mmCIF file with all atom_site columns, C-alpha atoms in Angstrom:
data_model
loop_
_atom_site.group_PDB
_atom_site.id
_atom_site.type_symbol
_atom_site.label_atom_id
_atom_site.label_alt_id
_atom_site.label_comp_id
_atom_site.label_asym_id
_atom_site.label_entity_id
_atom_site.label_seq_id
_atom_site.pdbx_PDB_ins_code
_atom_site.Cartn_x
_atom_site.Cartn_y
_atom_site.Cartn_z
_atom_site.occupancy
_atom_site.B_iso_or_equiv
_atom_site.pdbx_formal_charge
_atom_site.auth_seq_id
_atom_site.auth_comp_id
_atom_site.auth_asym_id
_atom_site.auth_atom_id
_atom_site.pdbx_PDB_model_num
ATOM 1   C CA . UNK A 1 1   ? 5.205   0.605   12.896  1.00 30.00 ? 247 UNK A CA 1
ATOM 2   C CA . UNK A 1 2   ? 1.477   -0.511  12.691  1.00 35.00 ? 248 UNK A CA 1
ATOM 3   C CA . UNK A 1 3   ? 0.286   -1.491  16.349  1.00 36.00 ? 249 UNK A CA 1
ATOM 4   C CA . UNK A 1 4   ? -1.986  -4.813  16.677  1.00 37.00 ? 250 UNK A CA 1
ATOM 5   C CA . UNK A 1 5   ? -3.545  -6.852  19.833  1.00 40.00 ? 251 UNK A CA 1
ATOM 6   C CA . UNK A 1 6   ? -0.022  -9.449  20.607  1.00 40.00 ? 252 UNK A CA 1
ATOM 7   C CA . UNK A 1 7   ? -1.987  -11.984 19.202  1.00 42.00 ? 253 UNK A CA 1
ATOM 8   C CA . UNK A 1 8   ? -4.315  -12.274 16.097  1.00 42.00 ? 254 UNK A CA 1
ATOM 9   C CA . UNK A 1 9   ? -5.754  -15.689 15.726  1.00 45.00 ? 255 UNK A CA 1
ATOM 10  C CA . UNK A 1 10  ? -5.513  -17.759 12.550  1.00 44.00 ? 256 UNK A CA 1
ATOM 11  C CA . UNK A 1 11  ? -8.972  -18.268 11.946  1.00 45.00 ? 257 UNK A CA 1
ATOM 12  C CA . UNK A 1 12  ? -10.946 -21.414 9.199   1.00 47.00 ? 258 UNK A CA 1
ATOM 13  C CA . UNK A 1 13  ? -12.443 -20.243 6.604   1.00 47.00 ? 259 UNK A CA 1
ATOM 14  C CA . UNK A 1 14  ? -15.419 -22.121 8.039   1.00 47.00 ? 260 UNK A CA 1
ATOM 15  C CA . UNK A 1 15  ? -15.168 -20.029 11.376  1.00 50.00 ? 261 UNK A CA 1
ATOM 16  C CA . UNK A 1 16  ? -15.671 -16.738 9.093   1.00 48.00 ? 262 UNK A CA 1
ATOM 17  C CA . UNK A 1 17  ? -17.635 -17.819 6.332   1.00 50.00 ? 263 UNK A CA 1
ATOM 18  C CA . UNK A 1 18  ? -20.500 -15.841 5.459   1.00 50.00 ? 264 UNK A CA 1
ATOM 19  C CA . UNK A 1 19  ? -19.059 -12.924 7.694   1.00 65.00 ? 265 UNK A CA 1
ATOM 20  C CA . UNK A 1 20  ? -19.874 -10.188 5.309   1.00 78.00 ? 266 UNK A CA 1
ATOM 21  C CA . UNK A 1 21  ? -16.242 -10.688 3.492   1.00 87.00 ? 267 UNK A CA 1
ATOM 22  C CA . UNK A 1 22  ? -16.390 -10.708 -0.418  1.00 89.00 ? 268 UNK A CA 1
ATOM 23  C CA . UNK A 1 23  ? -15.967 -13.779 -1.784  1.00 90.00 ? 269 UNK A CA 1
ATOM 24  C CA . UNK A 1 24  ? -13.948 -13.767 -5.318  1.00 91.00 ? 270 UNK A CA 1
ATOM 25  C CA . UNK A 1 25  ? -14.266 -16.820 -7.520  1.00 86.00 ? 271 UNK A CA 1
ATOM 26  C CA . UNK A 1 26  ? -10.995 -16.770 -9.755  1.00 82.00 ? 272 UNK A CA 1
ATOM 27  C CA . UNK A 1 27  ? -12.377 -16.670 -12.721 1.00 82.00 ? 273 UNK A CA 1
ATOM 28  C CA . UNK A 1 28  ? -14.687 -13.372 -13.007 1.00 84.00 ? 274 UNK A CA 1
ATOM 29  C CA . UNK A 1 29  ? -15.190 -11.215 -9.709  1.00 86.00 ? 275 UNK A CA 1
ATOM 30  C CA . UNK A 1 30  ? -13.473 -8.350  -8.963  1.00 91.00 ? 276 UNK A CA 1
ATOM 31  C CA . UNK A 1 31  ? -14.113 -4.682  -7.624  1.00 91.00 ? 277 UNK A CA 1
ATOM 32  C CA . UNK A 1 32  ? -13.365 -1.458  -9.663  1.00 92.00 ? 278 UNK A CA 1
ATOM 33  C CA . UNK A 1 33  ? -13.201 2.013   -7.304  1.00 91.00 ? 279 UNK A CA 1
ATOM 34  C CA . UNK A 1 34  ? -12.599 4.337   -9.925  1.00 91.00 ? 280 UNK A CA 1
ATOM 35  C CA . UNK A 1 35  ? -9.775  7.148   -9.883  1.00 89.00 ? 281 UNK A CA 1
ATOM 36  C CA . UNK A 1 36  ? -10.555 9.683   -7.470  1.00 89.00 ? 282 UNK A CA 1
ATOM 37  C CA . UNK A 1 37  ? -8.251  11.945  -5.606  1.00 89.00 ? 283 UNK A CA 1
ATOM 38  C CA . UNK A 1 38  ? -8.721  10.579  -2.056  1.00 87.00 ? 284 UNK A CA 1
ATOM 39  C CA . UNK A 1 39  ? -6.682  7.446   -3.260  1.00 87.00 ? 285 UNK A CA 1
ATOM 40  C CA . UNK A 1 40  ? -4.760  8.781   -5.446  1.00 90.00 ? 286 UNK A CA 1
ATOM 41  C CA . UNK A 1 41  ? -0.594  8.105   -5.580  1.00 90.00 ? 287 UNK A CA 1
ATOM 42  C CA . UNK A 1 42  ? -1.388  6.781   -1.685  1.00 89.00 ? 288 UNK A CA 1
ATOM 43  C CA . UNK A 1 43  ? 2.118   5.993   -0.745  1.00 89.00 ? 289 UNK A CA 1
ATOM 44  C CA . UNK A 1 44  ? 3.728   9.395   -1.789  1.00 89.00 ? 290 UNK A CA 1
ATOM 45  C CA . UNK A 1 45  ? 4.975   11.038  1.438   1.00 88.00 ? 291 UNK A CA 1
ATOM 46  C CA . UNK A 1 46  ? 4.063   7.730   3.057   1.00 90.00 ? 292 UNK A CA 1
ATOM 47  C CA . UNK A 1 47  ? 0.704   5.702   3.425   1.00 90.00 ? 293 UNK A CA 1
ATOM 48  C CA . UNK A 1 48  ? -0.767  2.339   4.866   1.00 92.00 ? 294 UNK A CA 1
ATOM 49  C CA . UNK A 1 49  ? -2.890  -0.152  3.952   1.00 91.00 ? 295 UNK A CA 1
ATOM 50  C CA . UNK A 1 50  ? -4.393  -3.309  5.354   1.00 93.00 ? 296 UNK A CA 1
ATOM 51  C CA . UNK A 1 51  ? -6.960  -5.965  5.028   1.00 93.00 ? 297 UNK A CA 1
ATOM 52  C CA . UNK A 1 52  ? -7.951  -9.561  5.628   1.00 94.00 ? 298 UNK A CA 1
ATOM 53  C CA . UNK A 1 53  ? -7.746  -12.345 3.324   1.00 93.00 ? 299 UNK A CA 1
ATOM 54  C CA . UNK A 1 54  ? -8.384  -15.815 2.912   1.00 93.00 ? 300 UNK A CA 1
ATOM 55  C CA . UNK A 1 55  ? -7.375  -17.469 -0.308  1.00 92.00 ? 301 UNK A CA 1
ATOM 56  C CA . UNK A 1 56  ? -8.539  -20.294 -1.821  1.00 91.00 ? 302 UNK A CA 1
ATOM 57  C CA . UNK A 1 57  ? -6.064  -20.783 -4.480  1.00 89.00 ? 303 UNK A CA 1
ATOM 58  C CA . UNK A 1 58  ? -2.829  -18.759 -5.624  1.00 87.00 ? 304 UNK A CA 1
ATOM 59  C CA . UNK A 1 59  ? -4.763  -17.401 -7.983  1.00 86.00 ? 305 UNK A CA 1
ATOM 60  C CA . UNK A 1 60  ? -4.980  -16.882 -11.734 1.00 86.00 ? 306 UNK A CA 1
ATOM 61  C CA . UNK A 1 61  ? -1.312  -17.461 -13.748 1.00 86.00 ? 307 UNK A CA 1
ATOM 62  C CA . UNK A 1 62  ? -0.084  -18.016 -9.898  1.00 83.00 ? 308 UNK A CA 1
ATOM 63  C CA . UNK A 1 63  ? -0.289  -14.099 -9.659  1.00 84.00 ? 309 UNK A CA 1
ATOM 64  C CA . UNK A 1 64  ? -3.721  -13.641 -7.673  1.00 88.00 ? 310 UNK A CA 1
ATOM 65  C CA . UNK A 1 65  ? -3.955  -9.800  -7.149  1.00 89.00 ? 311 UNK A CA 1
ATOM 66  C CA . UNK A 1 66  ? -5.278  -8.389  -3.990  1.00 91.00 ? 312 UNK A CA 1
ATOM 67  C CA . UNK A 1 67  ? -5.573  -5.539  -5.210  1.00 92.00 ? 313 UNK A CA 1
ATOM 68  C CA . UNK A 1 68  ? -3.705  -3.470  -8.336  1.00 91.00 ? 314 UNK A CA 1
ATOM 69  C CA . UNK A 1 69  ? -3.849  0.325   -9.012  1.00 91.00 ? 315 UNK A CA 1
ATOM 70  C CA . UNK A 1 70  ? -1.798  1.964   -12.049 1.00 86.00 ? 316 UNK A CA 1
ATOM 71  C CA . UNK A 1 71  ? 2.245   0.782   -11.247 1.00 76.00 ? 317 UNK A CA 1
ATOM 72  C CA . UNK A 1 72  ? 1.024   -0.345  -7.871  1.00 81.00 ? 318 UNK A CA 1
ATOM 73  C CA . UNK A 1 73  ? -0.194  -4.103  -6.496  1.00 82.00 ? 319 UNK A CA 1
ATOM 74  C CA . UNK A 1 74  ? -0.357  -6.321  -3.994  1.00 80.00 ? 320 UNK A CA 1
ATOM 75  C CA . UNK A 1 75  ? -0.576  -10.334 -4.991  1.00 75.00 ? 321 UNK A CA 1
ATOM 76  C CA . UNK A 1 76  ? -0.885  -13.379 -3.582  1.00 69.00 ? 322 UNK A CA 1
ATOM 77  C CA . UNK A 1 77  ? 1.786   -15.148 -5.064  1.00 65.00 ? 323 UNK A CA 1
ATOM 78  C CA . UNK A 1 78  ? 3.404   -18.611 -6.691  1.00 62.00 ? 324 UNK A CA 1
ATOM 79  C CA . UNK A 1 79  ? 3.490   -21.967 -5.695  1.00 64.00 ? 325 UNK A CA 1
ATOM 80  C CA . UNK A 1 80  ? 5.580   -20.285 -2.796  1.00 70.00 ? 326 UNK A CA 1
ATOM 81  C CA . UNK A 1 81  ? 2.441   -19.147 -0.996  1.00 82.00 ? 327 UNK A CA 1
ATOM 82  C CA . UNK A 1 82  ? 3.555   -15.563 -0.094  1.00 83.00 ? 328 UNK A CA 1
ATOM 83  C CA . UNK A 1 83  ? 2.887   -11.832 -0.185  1.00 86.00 ? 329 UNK A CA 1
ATOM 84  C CA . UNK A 1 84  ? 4.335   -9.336  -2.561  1.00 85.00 ? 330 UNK A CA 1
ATOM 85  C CA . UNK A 1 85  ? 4.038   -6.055  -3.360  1.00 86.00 ? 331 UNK A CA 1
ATOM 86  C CA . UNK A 1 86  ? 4.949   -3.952  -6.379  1.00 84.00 ? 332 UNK A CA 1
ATOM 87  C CA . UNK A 1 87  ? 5.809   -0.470  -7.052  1.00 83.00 ? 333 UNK A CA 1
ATOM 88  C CA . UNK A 1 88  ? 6.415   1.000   -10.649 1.00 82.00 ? 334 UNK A CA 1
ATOM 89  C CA . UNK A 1 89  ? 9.325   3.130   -10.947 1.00 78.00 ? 335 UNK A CA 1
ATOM 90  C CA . UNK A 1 90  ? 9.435   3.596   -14.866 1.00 70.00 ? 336 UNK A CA 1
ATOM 91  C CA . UNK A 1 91  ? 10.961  0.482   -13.935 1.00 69.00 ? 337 UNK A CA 1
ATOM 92  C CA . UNK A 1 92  ? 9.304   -2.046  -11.973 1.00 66.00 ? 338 UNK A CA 1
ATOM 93  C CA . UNK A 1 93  ? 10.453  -3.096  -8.133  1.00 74.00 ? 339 UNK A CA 1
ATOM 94  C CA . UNK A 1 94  ? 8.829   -5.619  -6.073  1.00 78.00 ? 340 UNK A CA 1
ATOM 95  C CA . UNK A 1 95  ? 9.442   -6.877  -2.485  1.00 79.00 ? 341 UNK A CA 1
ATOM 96  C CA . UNK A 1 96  ? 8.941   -10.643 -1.688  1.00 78.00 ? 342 UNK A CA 1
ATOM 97  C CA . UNK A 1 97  ? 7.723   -11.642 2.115   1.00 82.00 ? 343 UNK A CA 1
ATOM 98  C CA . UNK A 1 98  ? 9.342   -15.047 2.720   1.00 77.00 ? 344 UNK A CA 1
ATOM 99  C CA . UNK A 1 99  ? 6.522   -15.630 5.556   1.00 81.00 ? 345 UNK A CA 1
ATOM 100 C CA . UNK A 1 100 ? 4.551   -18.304 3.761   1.00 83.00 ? 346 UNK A CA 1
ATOM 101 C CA . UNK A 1 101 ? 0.697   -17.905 3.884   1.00 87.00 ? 347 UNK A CA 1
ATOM 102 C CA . UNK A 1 102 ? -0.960  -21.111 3.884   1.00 89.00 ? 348 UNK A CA 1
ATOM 103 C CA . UNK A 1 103 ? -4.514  -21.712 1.418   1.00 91.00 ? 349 UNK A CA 1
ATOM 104 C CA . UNK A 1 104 ? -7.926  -21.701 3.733   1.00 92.00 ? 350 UNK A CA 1
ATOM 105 C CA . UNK A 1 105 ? -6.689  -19.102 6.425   1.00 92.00 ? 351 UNK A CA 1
ATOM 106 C CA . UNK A 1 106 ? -7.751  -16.064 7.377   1.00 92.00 ? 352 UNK A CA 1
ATOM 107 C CA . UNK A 1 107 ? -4.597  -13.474 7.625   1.00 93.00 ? 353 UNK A CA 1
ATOM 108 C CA . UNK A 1 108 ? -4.361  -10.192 8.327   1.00 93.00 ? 354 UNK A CA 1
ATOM 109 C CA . UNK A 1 109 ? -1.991  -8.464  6.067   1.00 93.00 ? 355 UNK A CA 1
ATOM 110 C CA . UNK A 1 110 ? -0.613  -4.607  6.396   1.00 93.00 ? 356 UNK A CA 1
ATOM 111 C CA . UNK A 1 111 ? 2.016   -2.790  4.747   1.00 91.00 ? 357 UNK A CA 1
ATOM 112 C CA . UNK A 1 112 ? 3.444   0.667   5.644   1.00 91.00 ? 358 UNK A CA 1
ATOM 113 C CA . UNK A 1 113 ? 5.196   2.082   2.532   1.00 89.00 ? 359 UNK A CA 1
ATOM 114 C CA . UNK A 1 114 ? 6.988   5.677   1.585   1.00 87.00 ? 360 UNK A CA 1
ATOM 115 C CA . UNK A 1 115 ? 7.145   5.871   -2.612  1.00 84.00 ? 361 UNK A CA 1
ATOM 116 C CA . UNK A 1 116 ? 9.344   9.125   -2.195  1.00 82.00 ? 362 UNK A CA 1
ATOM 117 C CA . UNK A 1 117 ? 12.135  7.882   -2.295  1.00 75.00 ? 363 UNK A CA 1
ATOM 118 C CA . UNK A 1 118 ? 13.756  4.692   -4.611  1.00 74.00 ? 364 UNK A CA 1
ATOM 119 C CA . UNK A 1 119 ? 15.934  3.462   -1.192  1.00 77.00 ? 365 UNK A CA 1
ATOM 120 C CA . UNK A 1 120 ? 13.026  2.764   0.777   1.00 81.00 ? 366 UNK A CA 1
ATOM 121 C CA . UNK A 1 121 ? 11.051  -0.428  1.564   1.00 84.00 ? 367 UNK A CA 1
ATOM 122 C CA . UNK A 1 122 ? 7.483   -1.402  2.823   1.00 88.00 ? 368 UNK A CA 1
ATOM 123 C CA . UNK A 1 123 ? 7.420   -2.946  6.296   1.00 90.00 ? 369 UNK A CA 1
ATOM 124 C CA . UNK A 1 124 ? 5.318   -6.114  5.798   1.00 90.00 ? 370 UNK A CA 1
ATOM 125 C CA . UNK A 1 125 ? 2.799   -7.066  8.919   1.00 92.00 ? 371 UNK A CA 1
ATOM 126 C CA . UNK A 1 126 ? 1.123   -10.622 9.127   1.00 92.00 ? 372 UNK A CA 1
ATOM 127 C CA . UNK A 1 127 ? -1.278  -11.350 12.007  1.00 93.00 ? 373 UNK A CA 1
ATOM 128 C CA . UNK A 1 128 ? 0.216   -8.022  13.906  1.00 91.00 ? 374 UNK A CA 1
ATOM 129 C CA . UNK A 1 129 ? 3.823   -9.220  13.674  1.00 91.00 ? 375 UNK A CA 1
ATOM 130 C CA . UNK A 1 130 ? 5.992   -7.102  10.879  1.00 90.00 ? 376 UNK A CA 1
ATOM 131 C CA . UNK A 1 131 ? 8.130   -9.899  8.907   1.00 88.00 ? 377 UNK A CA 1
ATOM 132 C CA . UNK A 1 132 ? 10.363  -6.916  7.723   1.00 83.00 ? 378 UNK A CA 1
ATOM 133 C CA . UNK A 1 133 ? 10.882  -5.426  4.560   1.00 83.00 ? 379 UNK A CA 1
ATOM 134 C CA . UNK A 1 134 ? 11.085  -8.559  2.276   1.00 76.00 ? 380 UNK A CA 1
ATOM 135 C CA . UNK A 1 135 ? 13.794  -9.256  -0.534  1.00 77.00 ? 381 UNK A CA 1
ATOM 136 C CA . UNK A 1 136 ? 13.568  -6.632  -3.262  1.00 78.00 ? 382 UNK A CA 1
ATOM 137 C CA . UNK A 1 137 ? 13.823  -7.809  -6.802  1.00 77.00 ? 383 UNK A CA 1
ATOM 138 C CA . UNK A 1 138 ? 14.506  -6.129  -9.655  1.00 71.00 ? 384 UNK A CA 1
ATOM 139 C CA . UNK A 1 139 ? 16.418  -2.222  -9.270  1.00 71.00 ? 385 UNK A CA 1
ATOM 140 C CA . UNK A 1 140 ? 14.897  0.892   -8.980  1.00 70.00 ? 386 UNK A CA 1
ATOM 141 C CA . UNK A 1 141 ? 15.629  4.406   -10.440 1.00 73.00 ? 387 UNK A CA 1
ATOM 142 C CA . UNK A 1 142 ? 13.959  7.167   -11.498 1.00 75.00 ? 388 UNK A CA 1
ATOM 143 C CA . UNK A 1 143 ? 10.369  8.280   -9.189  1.00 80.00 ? 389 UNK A CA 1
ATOM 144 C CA . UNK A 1 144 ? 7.401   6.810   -8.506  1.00 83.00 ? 390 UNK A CA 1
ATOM 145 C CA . UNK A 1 145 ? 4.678   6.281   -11.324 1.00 85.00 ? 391 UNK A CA 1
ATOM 146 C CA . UNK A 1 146 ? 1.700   8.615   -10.834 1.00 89.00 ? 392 UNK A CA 1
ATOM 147 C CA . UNK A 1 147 ? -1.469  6.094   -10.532 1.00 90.00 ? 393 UNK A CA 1
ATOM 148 C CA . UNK A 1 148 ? -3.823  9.358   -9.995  1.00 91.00 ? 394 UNK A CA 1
ATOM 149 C CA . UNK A 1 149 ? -5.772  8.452   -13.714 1.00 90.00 ? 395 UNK A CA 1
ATOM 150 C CA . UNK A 1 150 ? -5.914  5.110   -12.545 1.00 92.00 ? 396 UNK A CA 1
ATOM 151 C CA . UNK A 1 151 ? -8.811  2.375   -11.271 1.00 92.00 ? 397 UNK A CA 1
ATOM 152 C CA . UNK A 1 152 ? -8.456  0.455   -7.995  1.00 91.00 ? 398 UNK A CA 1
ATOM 153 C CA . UNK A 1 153 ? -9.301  -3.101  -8.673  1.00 92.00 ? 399 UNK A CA 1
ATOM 154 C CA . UNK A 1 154 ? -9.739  -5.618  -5.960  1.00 92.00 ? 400 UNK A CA 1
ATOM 155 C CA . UNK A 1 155 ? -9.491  -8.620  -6.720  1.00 93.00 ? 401 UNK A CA 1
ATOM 156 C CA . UNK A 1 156 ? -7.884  -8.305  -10.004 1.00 92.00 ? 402 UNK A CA 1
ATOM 157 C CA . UNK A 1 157 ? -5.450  -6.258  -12.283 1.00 89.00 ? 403 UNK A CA 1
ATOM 158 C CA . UNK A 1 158 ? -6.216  -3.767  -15.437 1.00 90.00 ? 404 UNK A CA 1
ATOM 159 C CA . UNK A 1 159 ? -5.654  -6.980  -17.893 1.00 90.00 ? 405 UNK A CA 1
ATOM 160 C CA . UNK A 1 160 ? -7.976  -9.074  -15.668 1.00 91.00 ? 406 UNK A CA 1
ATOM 161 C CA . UNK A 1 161 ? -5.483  -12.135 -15.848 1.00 91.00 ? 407 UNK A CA 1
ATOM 162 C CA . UNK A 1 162 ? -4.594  -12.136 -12.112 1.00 90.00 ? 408 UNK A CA 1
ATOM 163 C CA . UNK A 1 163 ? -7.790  -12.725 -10.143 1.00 90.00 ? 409 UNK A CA 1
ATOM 164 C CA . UNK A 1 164 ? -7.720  -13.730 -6.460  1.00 92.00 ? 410 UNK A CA 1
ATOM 165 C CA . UNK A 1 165 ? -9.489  -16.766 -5.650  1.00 92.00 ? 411 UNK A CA 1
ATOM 166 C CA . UNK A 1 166 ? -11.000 -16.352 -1.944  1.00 93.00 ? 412 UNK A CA 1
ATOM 167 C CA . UNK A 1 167 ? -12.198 -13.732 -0.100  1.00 93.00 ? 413 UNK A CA 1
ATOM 168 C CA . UNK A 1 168 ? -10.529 -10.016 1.441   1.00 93.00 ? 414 UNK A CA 1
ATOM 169 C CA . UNK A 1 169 ? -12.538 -8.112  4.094   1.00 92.00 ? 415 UNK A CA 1
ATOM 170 C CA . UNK A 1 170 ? -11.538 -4.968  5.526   1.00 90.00 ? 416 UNK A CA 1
ATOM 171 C CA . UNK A 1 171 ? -9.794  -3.102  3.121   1.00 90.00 ? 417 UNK A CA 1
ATOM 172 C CA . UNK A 1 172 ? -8.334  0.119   3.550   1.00 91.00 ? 418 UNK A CA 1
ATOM 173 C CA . UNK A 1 173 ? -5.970  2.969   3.131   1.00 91.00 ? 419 UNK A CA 1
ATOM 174 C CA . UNK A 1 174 ? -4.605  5.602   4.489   1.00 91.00 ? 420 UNK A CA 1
ATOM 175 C CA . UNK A 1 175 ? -2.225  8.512   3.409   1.00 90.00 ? 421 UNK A CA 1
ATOM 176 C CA . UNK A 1 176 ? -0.210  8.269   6.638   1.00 90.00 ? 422 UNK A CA 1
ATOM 177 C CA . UNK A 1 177 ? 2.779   5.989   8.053   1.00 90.00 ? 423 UNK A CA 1
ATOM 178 C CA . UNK A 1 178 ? 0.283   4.143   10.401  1.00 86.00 ? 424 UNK A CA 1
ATOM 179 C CA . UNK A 1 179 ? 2.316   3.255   13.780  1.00 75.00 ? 425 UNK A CA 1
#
């Protein structure tokens, strides 16, 4: 499990402002890493990955992507206001947080995540605190798709019709089970 000070403050967006965090307006910006091997199929074997955001909206067709790489996202999502995050198994599969993440907030969001095996689940974090595994939708078979020839985008997916309306700071991986 990821480790976190007990308590992570909510903070305003006008608190942070201006903070060095990239601001995304919803309609255009986003950030393309392209393929390279140290990011590469990042959950395989296990793998981490965290960052801050603050969104402004739910972003573009109510899908706003944090970030998206080959068969693998994270959005801000729906008029429900949560997290999800996607895997592509030849089939897709997608786990819903029901923690609701309110609009002009900084969060701090983290997800620990094995793609090895079909059975397992992310462990969502919000603020420090994991929220669990969230409720899967959609079934799973087959293995994980290989996003090695693919961009990272933050802030966006390969159609660009999902931009993310606010701001993310901090990104970052890692090819370990962080705990």
């Amino acid at each position: 499990r990821l480790m976190f000070p007990s308590r992570i403050p909510i903070i305003t967006k006008k608190e942070f402002l201006n903070q060095y965090s990239i601001s995304f307006d919803g309609s255009n910006d986003y950030i393309t890493v392209p393929a390279n091997s140290s990011i590469n199929n990042i959950f395989d074997g296990g793998g981490s990955f965290s960052c801050w955001i603050n969104a402004d909206t739910i972003g573009e067709n109510n899908y706003g992507r944090i970030f998206d790489k080959g068969g693998l996202s994270l959005l801000y999502m729906n008029s429900a206001t949560t997290i999800e995050f996607a895997q592509n198994f030849g089939s897709s599969q997608w786990w819903t947080t029901g923690a609701v993440i309110a609009l002009d907030s900084w969060y701090h969001i983290a997800i620990t995540y094995n793609s090895a095996n079909v059975d397992n689940v992310p462990t969502f974090y919000i603020n420090g605190s994991s929220i669990g595994s969230g409720t899967p939708g959609g079934t799973t078979s087959g293995t994980a798709a290989d996003d090695s020839g693919s961009a990272l985008l933050i802030g966006n997916n390969a159609a660009t019709n999902r931009t993310f309306m606010g701001n993310i700071d901090d990104l970052a991986f890692w090819n370990t089970l962080l705990s």
